[in-house]
Amino acid sequence: MKAKMSDIAKKAGVSIAAVSLVLNGKPGVSEKTRKKIFKIIKESDYVPLRQKRESTRVIANVNLIIISDQHGVVNEIYQKNPFF
């Protein structure tokens, strides 16, 4: 059975949050504890459930305004406007 983050925390005598901080490279854990956690991770063959995504997420927003009057969708007043 694969080791879980909680298993690593128990073996190291730290909280799950401390293991998470170490795995994510964030401050808040001493260097001594950090090394201890990494040693236990190597010994336990721990593999995170979620791997970091290689690609970035792309979000697109599309806004559309249709201007219409009795002469059609775009009349000459809007065509002369430089901001149209």
mmCIF file of N, CA, C and O in Angstrom:
data_model
loop_
_atom_site.group_PDB
_atom_site.id
_atom_site.type_symbol
_atom_site.label_atom_id
_atom_site.label_comp_id
_atom_site.label_asym_id
_atom_site.label_seq_id
_atom_site.Cartn_x
_atom_site.Cartn_y
_atom_site.Cartn_z
ATOM 1 N N MET A 1 0.838 -1.178 0.000
ATOM 2 C CA MET A 1 0.000 0.000 0.000
ATOM 3 C C MET A 1 0.884 1.243 0.000
ATOM 4 O O MET A 1 1.874 1.322 0.729
ATOM 5 N N LYS A 2 0.527 2.199 -0.824
ATOM 6 C CA LYS A 2 1.309 3.425 -0.936
ATOM 7 C C LYS A 2 1.144 4.284 0.303
ATOM 8 O O LYS A 2 0.082 4.330 0.912
ATOM 9 N N ALA A 3 2.234 4.950 0.654
ATOM 10 C CA ALA A 3 2.205 5.832 1.816
ATOM 11 C C ALA A 3 1.385 7.077 1.518
ATOM 12 O O ALA A 3 1.382 7.577 0.396
ATOM 13 N N LYS A 4 0.678 7.564 2.522
ATOM 14 C CA LYS A 4 -0.111 8.788 2.407
ATOM 15 C C LYS A 4 0.601 9.891 3.167
ATOM 16 O O LYS A 4 1.519 9.642 3.943
ATOM 17 N N MET A 5 0.158 11.114 2.945
ATOM 18 C CA MET A 5 0.752 12.245 3.637
ATOM 19 C C MET A 5 0.613 12.087 5.152
ATOM 20 O O MET A 5 1.523 12.430 5.904
ATOM 21 N N SER A 6 -0.499 11.529 5.585
ATOM 22 C CA SER A 6 -0.709 11.325 7.022
ATOM 23 C C SER A 6 0.279 10.307 7.583
ATOM 24 O O SER A 6 0.741 10.442 8.726
ATOM 25 N N ASP A 7 0.643 9.302 6.788
ATOM 26 C CA ASP A 7 1.633 8.311 7.220
ATOM 27 C C ASP A 7 3.007 8.961 7.394
ATOM 28 O O ASP A 7 3.715 8.682 8.361
ATOM 29 N N ILE A 8 3.359 9.821 6.451
ATOM 30 C CA ILE A 8 4.638 10.534 6.520
ATOM 31 C C ILE A 8 4.665 11.411 7.768
ATOM 32 O O ILE A 8 5.653 11.459 8.491
ATOM 33 N N ALA A 9 3.550 12.118 8.024
ATOM 34 C CA ALA A 9 3.457 13.003 9.186
ATOM 35 C C ALA A 9 3.613 12.226 10.492
ATOM 36 O O ALA A 9 4.327 12.662 11.400
ATOM 37 N N LYS A 10 2.975 11.066 10.581
ATOM 38 C CA LYS A 10 3.073 10.244 11.803
ATOM 39 C C LYS A 10 4.511 9.785 12.032
ATOM 40 O O LYS A 10 5.022 9.848 13.149
ATOM 41 N N LYS A 11 5.156 9.293 10.978
ATOM 42 C CA LYS A 11 6.528 8.812 11.109
ATOM 43 C C LYS A 11 7.490 9.932 11.489
ATOM 44 O O LYS A 11 8.438 9.712 12.237
ATOM 45 N N ALA A 12 7.238 11.132 10.979
ATOM 46 C CA ALA A 12 8.123 12.266 11.257
ATOM 47 C C ALA A 12 7.772 12.959 12.565
ATOM 48 O O ALA A 12 8.550 13.771 13.068
ATOM 49 N N GLY A 13 6.588 12.658 13.100
ATOM 50 C CA GLY A 13 6.156 13.301 14.338
ATOM 51 C C GLY A 13 5.759 14.753 14.142
ATOM 52 O O GLY A 13 5.975 15.583 15.022
ATOM 53 N N VAL A 14 5.210 15.037 12.966
ATOM 54 C CA VAL A 14 4.776 16.405 12.651
ATOM 55 C C VAL A 14 3.333 16.364 12.145
ATOM 56 O O VAL A 14 2.753 15.291 11.965
ATOM 57 N N SER A 15 2.780 17.527 11.889
ATOM 58 C CA SER A 15 1.409 17.592 11.370
ATOM 59 C C SER A 15 1.398 17.368 9.860
ATOM 60 O O SER A 15 2.426 17.493 9.180
ATOM 61 N N ILE A 16 0.223 17.061 9.353
ATOM 62 C CA ILE A 16 0.047 16.913 7.906
ATOM 63 C C ILE A 16 0.345 18.244 7.216
ATOM 64 O O ILE A 16 0.910 18.283 6.127
ATOM 65 N N ALA A 17 -0.005 19.332 7.881
ATOM 66 C CA ALA A 17 0.252 20.662 7.321
ATOM 67 C C ALA A 17 1.750 20.891 7.133
ATOM 68 O O ALA A 17 2.174 21.479 6.131
ATOM 69 N N ALA A 18 2.549 20.426 8.086
ATOM 70 C CA ALA A 18 4.006 20.577 7.974
ATOM 71 C C ALA A 18 4.538 19.798 6.774
ATOM 72 O O ALA A 18 5.391 20.295 6.033
ATOM 73 N N VAL A 19 4.025 18.601 6.563
ATOM 74 C CA VAL A 19 4.437 17.802 5.404
ATOM 75 C C VAL A 19 4.030 18.518 4.122
ATOM 76 O O VAL A 19 4.806 18.595 3.167
ATOM 77 N N SER A 20 2.847 19.080 4.097
ATOM 78 C CA SER A 20 2.373 19.815 2.930
ATOM 79 C C SER A 20 3.265 21.016 2.634
ATOM 80 O O SER A 20 3.615 21.275 1.478
ATOM 81 N N LEU A 21 3.642 21.753 3.679
ATOM 82 C CA LEU A 21 4.533 22.906 3.499
ATOM 83 C C LEU A 21 5.869 22.479 2.891
ATOM 84 O O LEU A 21 6.389 23.133 1.985
ATOM 85 N N VAL A 22 6.399 21.381 3.377
ATOM 86 C CA VAL A 22 7.676 20.881 2.866
ATOM 87 C C VAL A 22 7.549 20.471 1.404
ATOM 88 O O VAL A 22 8.372 20.835 0.562
ATOM 89 N N LEU A 23 6.503 19.726 1.080
ATOM 90 C CA LEU A 23 6.314 19.253 -0.288
ATOM 91 C C LEU A 23 6.093 20.395 -1.280
ATOM 92 O O LEU A 23 6.482 20.300 -2.438
ATOM 93 N N ASN A 24 5.487 21.476 -0.812
ATOM 94 C CA ASN A 24 5.218 22.617 -1.686
ATOM 95 C C ASN A 24 6.323 23.664 -1.640
ATOM 96 O O ASN A 24 6.208 24.718 -2.264
ATOM 97 N N GLY A 25 7.385 23.385 -0.876
ATOM 98 C CA GLY A 25 8.529 24.290 -0.830
ATOM 99 C C GLY A 25 8.241 25.616 -0.153
ATOM 100 O O GLY A 25 8.851 26.626 -0.475
ATOM 101 N N LYS A 26 7.333 25.604 0.797
ATOM 102 C CA LYS A 26 6.961 26.848 1.481
ATOM 103 C C LYS A 26 7.671 26.958 2.818
ATOM 104 O O LYS A 26 8.048 25.956 3.412
ATOM 105 N N PRO A 27 7.852 28.185 3.303
ATOM 106 C CA PRO A 27 8.499 28.375 4.605
ATOM 107 C C PRO A 27 7.572 27.972 5.744
ATOM 108 O O PRO A 27 6.380 27.754 5.543
ATOM 109 N N GLY A 28 8.145 27.893 6.948
ATOM 110 C CA GLY A 28 7.341 27.563 8.120
ATOM 111 C C GLY A 28 7.767 26.270 8.788
ATOM 112 O O GLY A 28 7.209 25.878 9.800
ATOM 113 N N VAL A 29 8.768 25.591 8.201
ATOM 114 C CA VAL A 29 9.271 24.337 8.754
ATOM 115 C C VAL A 29 10.786 24.472 8.847
ATOM 116 O O VAL A 29 11.436 24.918 7.895
ATOM 117 N N SER A 30 11.346 24.067 9.982
ATOM 118 C CA SER A 30 12.798 24.187 10.158
ATOM 119 C C SER A 30 13.536 23.292 9.156
ATOM 120 O O SER A 30 12.989 22.297 8.663
ATOM 121 N N GLU A 31 14.778 23.646 8.900
ATOM 122 C CA GLU A 31 15.584 22.878 7.943
ATOM 123 C C GLU A 31 15.801 21.446 8.427
ATOM 124 O O GLU A 31 15.790 20.503 7.642
ATOM 125 N N LYS A 32 15.970 21.278 9.735
ATOM 126 C CA LYS A 32 16.157 19.943 10.324
ATOM 127 C C LYS A 32 14.921 19.073 10.076
ATOM 128 O O LYS A 32 15.032 17.922 9.645
ATOM 129 N N THR A 33 13.740 19.633 10.348
ATOM 130 C CA THR A 33 12.487 18.899 10.144
ATOM 131 C C THR A 33 12.256 18.630 8.662
ATOM 132 O O THR A 33 11.801 17.547 8.280
ATOM 133 N N ARG A 34 12.594 19.605 7.836
ATOM 134 C CA ARG A 34 12.441 19.460 6.385
ATOM 135 C C ARG A 34 13.260 18.270 5.879
ATOM 136 O O ARG A 34 12.765 17.430 5.120
ATOM 137 N N LYS A 35 14.505 18.177 6.317
ATOM 138 C CA LYS A 35 15.375 17.065 5.908
ATOM 139 C C LYS A 35 14.828 15.727 6.411
ATOM 140 O O LYS A 35 14.865 14.723 5.697
ATOM 141 N N LYS A 36 14.315 15.733 7.638
ATOM 142 C CA LYS A 36 13.740 14.514 8.224
ATOM 143 C C LYS A 36 12.539 14.042 7.400
ATOM 144 O O LYS A 36 12.406 12.850 7.102
ATOM 145 N N ILE A 37 11.693 14.974 7.018
ATOM 146 C CA ILE A 37 10.500 14.628 6.228
ATOM 147 C C ILE A 37 10.909 14.091 4.858
ATOM 148 O O ILE A 37 10.382 13.076 4.397
ATOM 149 N N PHE A 38 11.870 14.746 4.200
ATOM 150 C CA PHE A 38 12.322 14.265 2.888
ATOM 151 C C PHE A 38 12.951 12.875 2.985
ATOM 152 O O PHE A 38 12.765 12.035 2.094
ATOM 153 N N LYS A 39 13.665 12.595 4.071
ATOM 154 C CA LYS A 39 14.260 11.279 4.258
ATOM 155 C C LYS A 39 13.166 10.216 4.373
ATOM 156 O O LYS A 39 13.248 9.152 3.744
ATOM 157 N N ILE A 40 12.136 10.510 5.155
ATOM 158 C CA ILE A 40 11.022 9.566 5.327
ATOM 159 C C ILE A 40 10.272 9.387 4.009
ATOM 160 O O ILE A 40 9.860 8.274 3.666
ATOM 161 N N ILE A 41 10.112 10.462 3.249
ATOM 162 C CA ILE A 41 9.434 10.377 1.950
ATOM 163 C C ILE A 41 10.198 9.439 1.019
ATOM 164 O O ILE A 41 9.595 8.587 0.355
ATOM 165 N N LYS A 42 11.520 9.565 0.976
ATOM 166 C CA LYS A 42 12.326 8.686 0.121
ATOM 167 C C LYS A 42 12.232 7.230 0.567
ATOM 168 O O LYS A 42 12.115 6.318 -0.255
ATOM 169 N N GLU A 43 12.280 7.011 1.869
ATOM 170 C CA GLU A 43 12.207 5.644 2.397
ATOM 171 C C GLU A 43 10.840 5.006 2.166
ATOM 172 O O GLU A 43 10.732 3.801 2.006
ATOM 173 N N SER A 44 9.806 5.816 2.152
ATOM 174 C CA SER A 44 8.439 5.306 2.022
ATOM 175 C C SER A 44 7.954 5.222 0.583
ATOM 176 O O SER A 44 6.843 4.762 0.336
ATOM 177 N N ASP A 45 8.744 5.684 -0.364
ATOM 178 C CA ASP A 45 8.328 5.735 -1.780
ATOM 179 C C ASP A 45 7.003 6.471 -1.931
ATOM 180 O O ASP A 45 6.094 6.024 -2.631
ATOM 181 N N TYR A 46 6.902 7.587 -1.244
ATOM 182 C CA TYR A 46 5.678 8.398 -1.297
ATOM 183 C C TYR A 46 5.523 9.033 -2.671
ATOM 184 O O TYR A 46 6.468 9.559 -3.237
ATOM 185 N N VAL A 47 4.304 8.965 -3.215
ATOM 186 C CA VAL A 47 3.964 9.623 -4.477
ATOM 187 C C VAL A 47 2.729 10.468 -4.224
ATOM 188 O O VAL A 47 1.697 9.949 -3.786
ATOM 189 N N PRO A 48 2.797 11.783 -4.487
ATOM 190 C CA PRO A 48 1.630 12.632 -4.260
ATOM 191 C C PRO A 48 0.442 12.205 -5.124
ATOM 192 O O PRO A 48 0.627 11.725 -6.246
ATOM 193 N N LEU A 49 -0.763 12.369 -4.587
ATOM 194 C CA LEU A 49 -1.961 12.026 -5.353
ATOM 195 C C LEU A 49 -2.118 12.930 -6.553
ATOM 196 O O LEU A 49 -2.482 12.509 -7.635
ATOM 197 N N ARG A 50 -1.851 14.205 -6.353
ATOM 198 C CA ARG A 50 -1.984 15.184 -7.443
ATOM 199 C C ARG A 50 -0.610 15.659 -7.858
ATOM 200 O O ARG A 50 0.130 16.194 -7.058
ATOM 201 N N GLN A 51 -0.295 15.435 -9.108
ATOM 202 C CA GLN A 51 0.964 15.925 -9.649
ATOM 203 C C GLN A 51 0.771 17.364 -10.110
ATOM 204 O O GLN A 51 -0.317 17.754 -10.511
ATOM 205 N N LYS A 52 1.833 18.164 -10.069
ATOM 206 C CA LYS A 52 1.740 19.529 -10.570
ATOM 207 C C LYS A 52 1.485 19.497 -12.060
ATOM 208 O O LYS A 52 2.059 18.690 -12.791
ATOM 209 N N ARG A 53 0.630 20.375 -12.501
ATOM 210 C CA ARG A 53 0.313 20.431 -13.923
ATOM 211 C C ARG A 53 1.450 21.108 -14.668
ATOM 212 O O ARG A 53 1.949 22.132 -14.266
ATOM 213 N N GLU A 54 1.807 20.504 -15.772
ATOM 214 C CA GLU A 54 2.878 21.051 -16.592
ATOM 215 C C GLU A 54 2.395 22.268 -17.376
ATOM 216 O O GLU A 54 3.112 23.214 -17.583
ATOM 217 N N SER A 55 1.170 22.211 -17.832
ATOM 218 C CA SER A 55 0.658 23.319 -18.627
ATOM 219 C C SER A 55 -0.135 24.275 -17.752
ATOM 220 O O SER A 55 -0.602 23.930 -16.688
ATOM 221 N N THR A 56 -0.263 25.476 -18.222
ATOM 222 C CA THR A 56 -1.034 26.464 -17.478
ATOM 223 C C THR A 56 -2.469 26.457 -17.964
ATOM 224 O O THR A 56 -2.758 26.086 -19.098
ATOM 225 N N ARG A 57 -3.324 26.882 -17.124
ATOM 226 C CA ARG A 57 -4.736 26.933 -17.451
ATOM 227 C C ARG A 57 -5.032 28.213 -18.220
ATOM 228 O O ARG A 57 -4.600 29.288 -17.837
ATOM 229 N N VAL A 58 -5.769 28.093 -19.315
ATOM 230 C CA VAL A 58 -6.098 29.246 -20.133
ATOM 231 C C VAL A 58 -7.588 29.507 -20.023
ATOM 232 O O VAL A 58 -8.412 28.618 -20.242
ATOM 233 N N ILE A 59 -7.907 30.730 -19.661
ATOM 234 C CA ILE A 59 -9.306 31.115 -19.537
ATOM 235 C C ILE A 59 -9.554 32.254 -20.520
ATOM 236 O O ILE A 59 -8.805 33.220 -20.563
ATOM 237 N N ALA A 60 -10.581 32.139 -21.298
ATOM 238 C CA ALA A 60 -10.897 33.175 -22.276
ATOM 239 C C ALA A 60 -12.249 33.784 -21.940
ATOM 240 O O ALA A 60 -13.196 33.091 -21.598
ATOM 241 N N ASN A 61 -12.296 35.088 -22.017
ATOM 242 C CA ASN A 61 -13.544 35.806 -21.840
ATOM 243 C C ASN A 61 -13.909 36.457 -23.166
ATOM 244 O O ASN A 61 -13.071 37.097 -23.787
ATOM 245 N N VAL A 62 -15.134 36.300 -23.566
ATOM 246 C CA VAL A 62 -15.601 36.900 -24.801
ATOM 247 C C VAL A 62 -16.790 37.784 -24.471
ATOM 248 O O VAL A 62 -17.770 37.336 -23.886
ATOM 249 N N ASN A 63 -16.653 39.046 -24.822
ATOM 250 C CA ASN A 63 -17.747 39.995 -24.641
ATOM 251 C C ASN A 63 -18.221 40.437 -26.011
ATOM 252 O O ASN A 63 -17.415 40.775 -26.879
ATOM 253 N N LEU A 64 -19.513 40.478 -26.219
ATOM 254 C CA LEU A 64 -20.068 40.824 -27.519
ATOM 255 C C LEU A 64 -21.242 41.769 -27.318
ATOM 256 O O LEU A 64 -22.151 41.491 -26.535
ATOM 257 N N ILE A 65 -21.175 42.877 -28.030
ATOM 258 C CA ILE A 65 -22.282 43.834 -28.017
ATOM 259 C C ILE A 65 -22.734 44.003 -29.459
ATOM 260 O O ILE A 65 -21.940 44.336 -30.339
ATOM 261 N N ILE A 66 -23.987 43.788 -29.698
ATOM 262 C CA ILE A 66 -24.549 43.976 -31.045
ATOM 263 C C ILE A 66 -25.406 45.221 -31.018
ATOM 264 O O ILE A 66 -26.337 45.323 -30.219
ATOM 265 N N ILE A 67 -25.055 46.156 -31.890
ATOM 266 C CA ILE A 67 -25.790 47.411 -31.978
ATOM 267 C C ILE A 67 -26.686 47.341 -33.207
ATOM 268 O O ILE A 67 -26.208 47.125 -34.322
ATOM 269 N N SER A 68 -27.950 47.535 -32.988
ATOM 270 C CA SER A 68 -28.894 47.408 -34.087
ATOM 271 C C SER A 68 -29.938 48.518 -34.013
ATOM 272 O O SER A 68 -30.316 48.979 -32.941
ATOM 273 N N ASP A 69 -30.362 48.980 -35.182
ATOM 274 C CA ASP A 69 -31.488 49.901 -35.274
ATOM 275 C C ASP A 69 -32.315 49.506 -36.495
ATOM 276 O O ASP A 69 -32.091 48.454 -37.082
ATOM 277 N N GLN A 70 -33.236 50.366 -36.913
ATOM 278 C CA GLN A 70 -34.121 50.001 -38.015
ATOM 279 C C GLN A 70 -33.387 49.892 -39.352
ATOM 280 O O GLN A 70 -33.894 49.308 -40.298
ATOM 281 N N HIS A 71 -32.129 50.434 -39.463
ATOM 282 C CA HIS A 71 -31.382 50.382 -40.719
ATOM 283 C C HIS A 71 -30.443 49.185 -40.797
ATOM 284 O O HIS A 71 -29.797 48.988 -41.813
ATOM 285 N N GLY A 72 -30.309 48.463 -39.765
ATOM 286 C CA GLY A 72 -29.423 47.300 -39.798
ATOM 287 C C GLY A 72 -28.611 47.183 -38.518
ATOM 288 O O GLY A 72 -28.827 47.909 -37.555
ATOM 289 N N VAL A 73 -27.689 46.268 -38.544
ATOM 290 C CA VAL A 73 -26.891 45.998 -37.361
ATOM 291 C C VAL A 73 -25.948 47.162 -37.055
ATOM 292 O O VAL A 73 -25.830 47.615 -35.942
ATOM 293 N N VAL A 74 -25.256 47.688 -38.065
ATOM 294 C CA VAL A 74 -24.345 48.804 -37.860
ATOM 295 C C VAL A 74 -24.733 49.906 -38.843
ATOM 296 O O VAL A 74 -24.698 49.715 -40.046
ATOM 297 N N ASN A 75 -25.079 51.071 -38.307
ATOM 298 C CA ASN A 75 -25.416 52.157 -39.221
ATOM 299 C C ASN A 75 -24.240 53.114 -39.375
ATOM 300 O O ASN A 75 -23.210 52.970 -38.727
ATOM 301 N N GLU A 76 -24.379 54.123 -40.225
ATOM 302 C CA GLU A 76 -23.255 54.994 -40.568
ATOM 303 C C GLU A 76 -22.758 55.849 -39.408
ATOM 304 O O GLU A 76 -21.600 56.244 -39.379
ATOM 305 N N ILE A 77 -23.574 56.120 -38.412
ATOM 306 C CA ILE A 77 -23.120 56.898 -37.253
ATOM 307 C C ILE A 77 -22.016 56.126 -36.517
ATOM 308 O O ILE A 77 -21.002 56.697 -36.139
ATOM 309 N N TYR A 78 -22.194 54.861 -36.364
ATOM 310 C CA TYR A 78 -21.190 54.050 -35.671
ATOM 311 C C TYR A 78 -19.960 53.836 -36.543
ATOM 312 O O TYR A 78 -18.847 53.729 -36.046
ATOM 313 N N GLN A 79 -20.117 53.747 -37.854
ATOM 314 C CA GLN A 79 -18.972 53.563 -38.746
ATOM 315 C C GLN A 79 -18.047 54.773 -38.728
ATOM 316 O O GLN A 79 -16.846 54.643 -38.914
ATOM 317 N N LYS A 80 -18.573 55.975 -38.496
ATOM 318 C CA LYS A 80 -17.769 57.191 -38.448
ATOM 319 C C LYS A 80 -17.089 57.375 -37.083
ATOM 320 O O LYS A 80 -16.167 58.162 -36.967
ATOM 321 N N ASN A 81 -17.521 56.680 -36.101
ATOM 322 C CA ASN A 81 -16.970 56.798 -34.749
ATOM 323 C C ASN A 81 -15.619 56.073 -34.705
ATOM 324 O O ASN A 81 -15.545 54.875 -34.948
ATOM 325 N N PRO A 82 -14.517 56.780 -34.363
ATOM 326 C CA PRO A 82 -13.201 56.132 -34.342
ATOM 327 C C PRO A 82 -13.048 55.089 -33.218
ATOM 328 O O PRO A 82 -12.128 54.278 -33.244
ATOM 329 N N PHE A 83 -13.925 55.100 -32.228
ATOM 330 C CA PHE A 83 -13.823 54.156 -31.123
ATOM 331 C C PHE A 83 -14.676 52.906 -31.341
ATOM 332 O O PHE A 83 -14.780 52.056 -30.476
ATOM 333 N N PHE A 84 -15.293 52.809 -32.493
ATOM 334 C CA PHE A 84 -16.159 51.679 -32.774
ATOM 335 C C PHE A 84 -15.366 50.496 -33.258
ATOM 336 O O PHE A 84 -14.521 50.436 -33.976
#
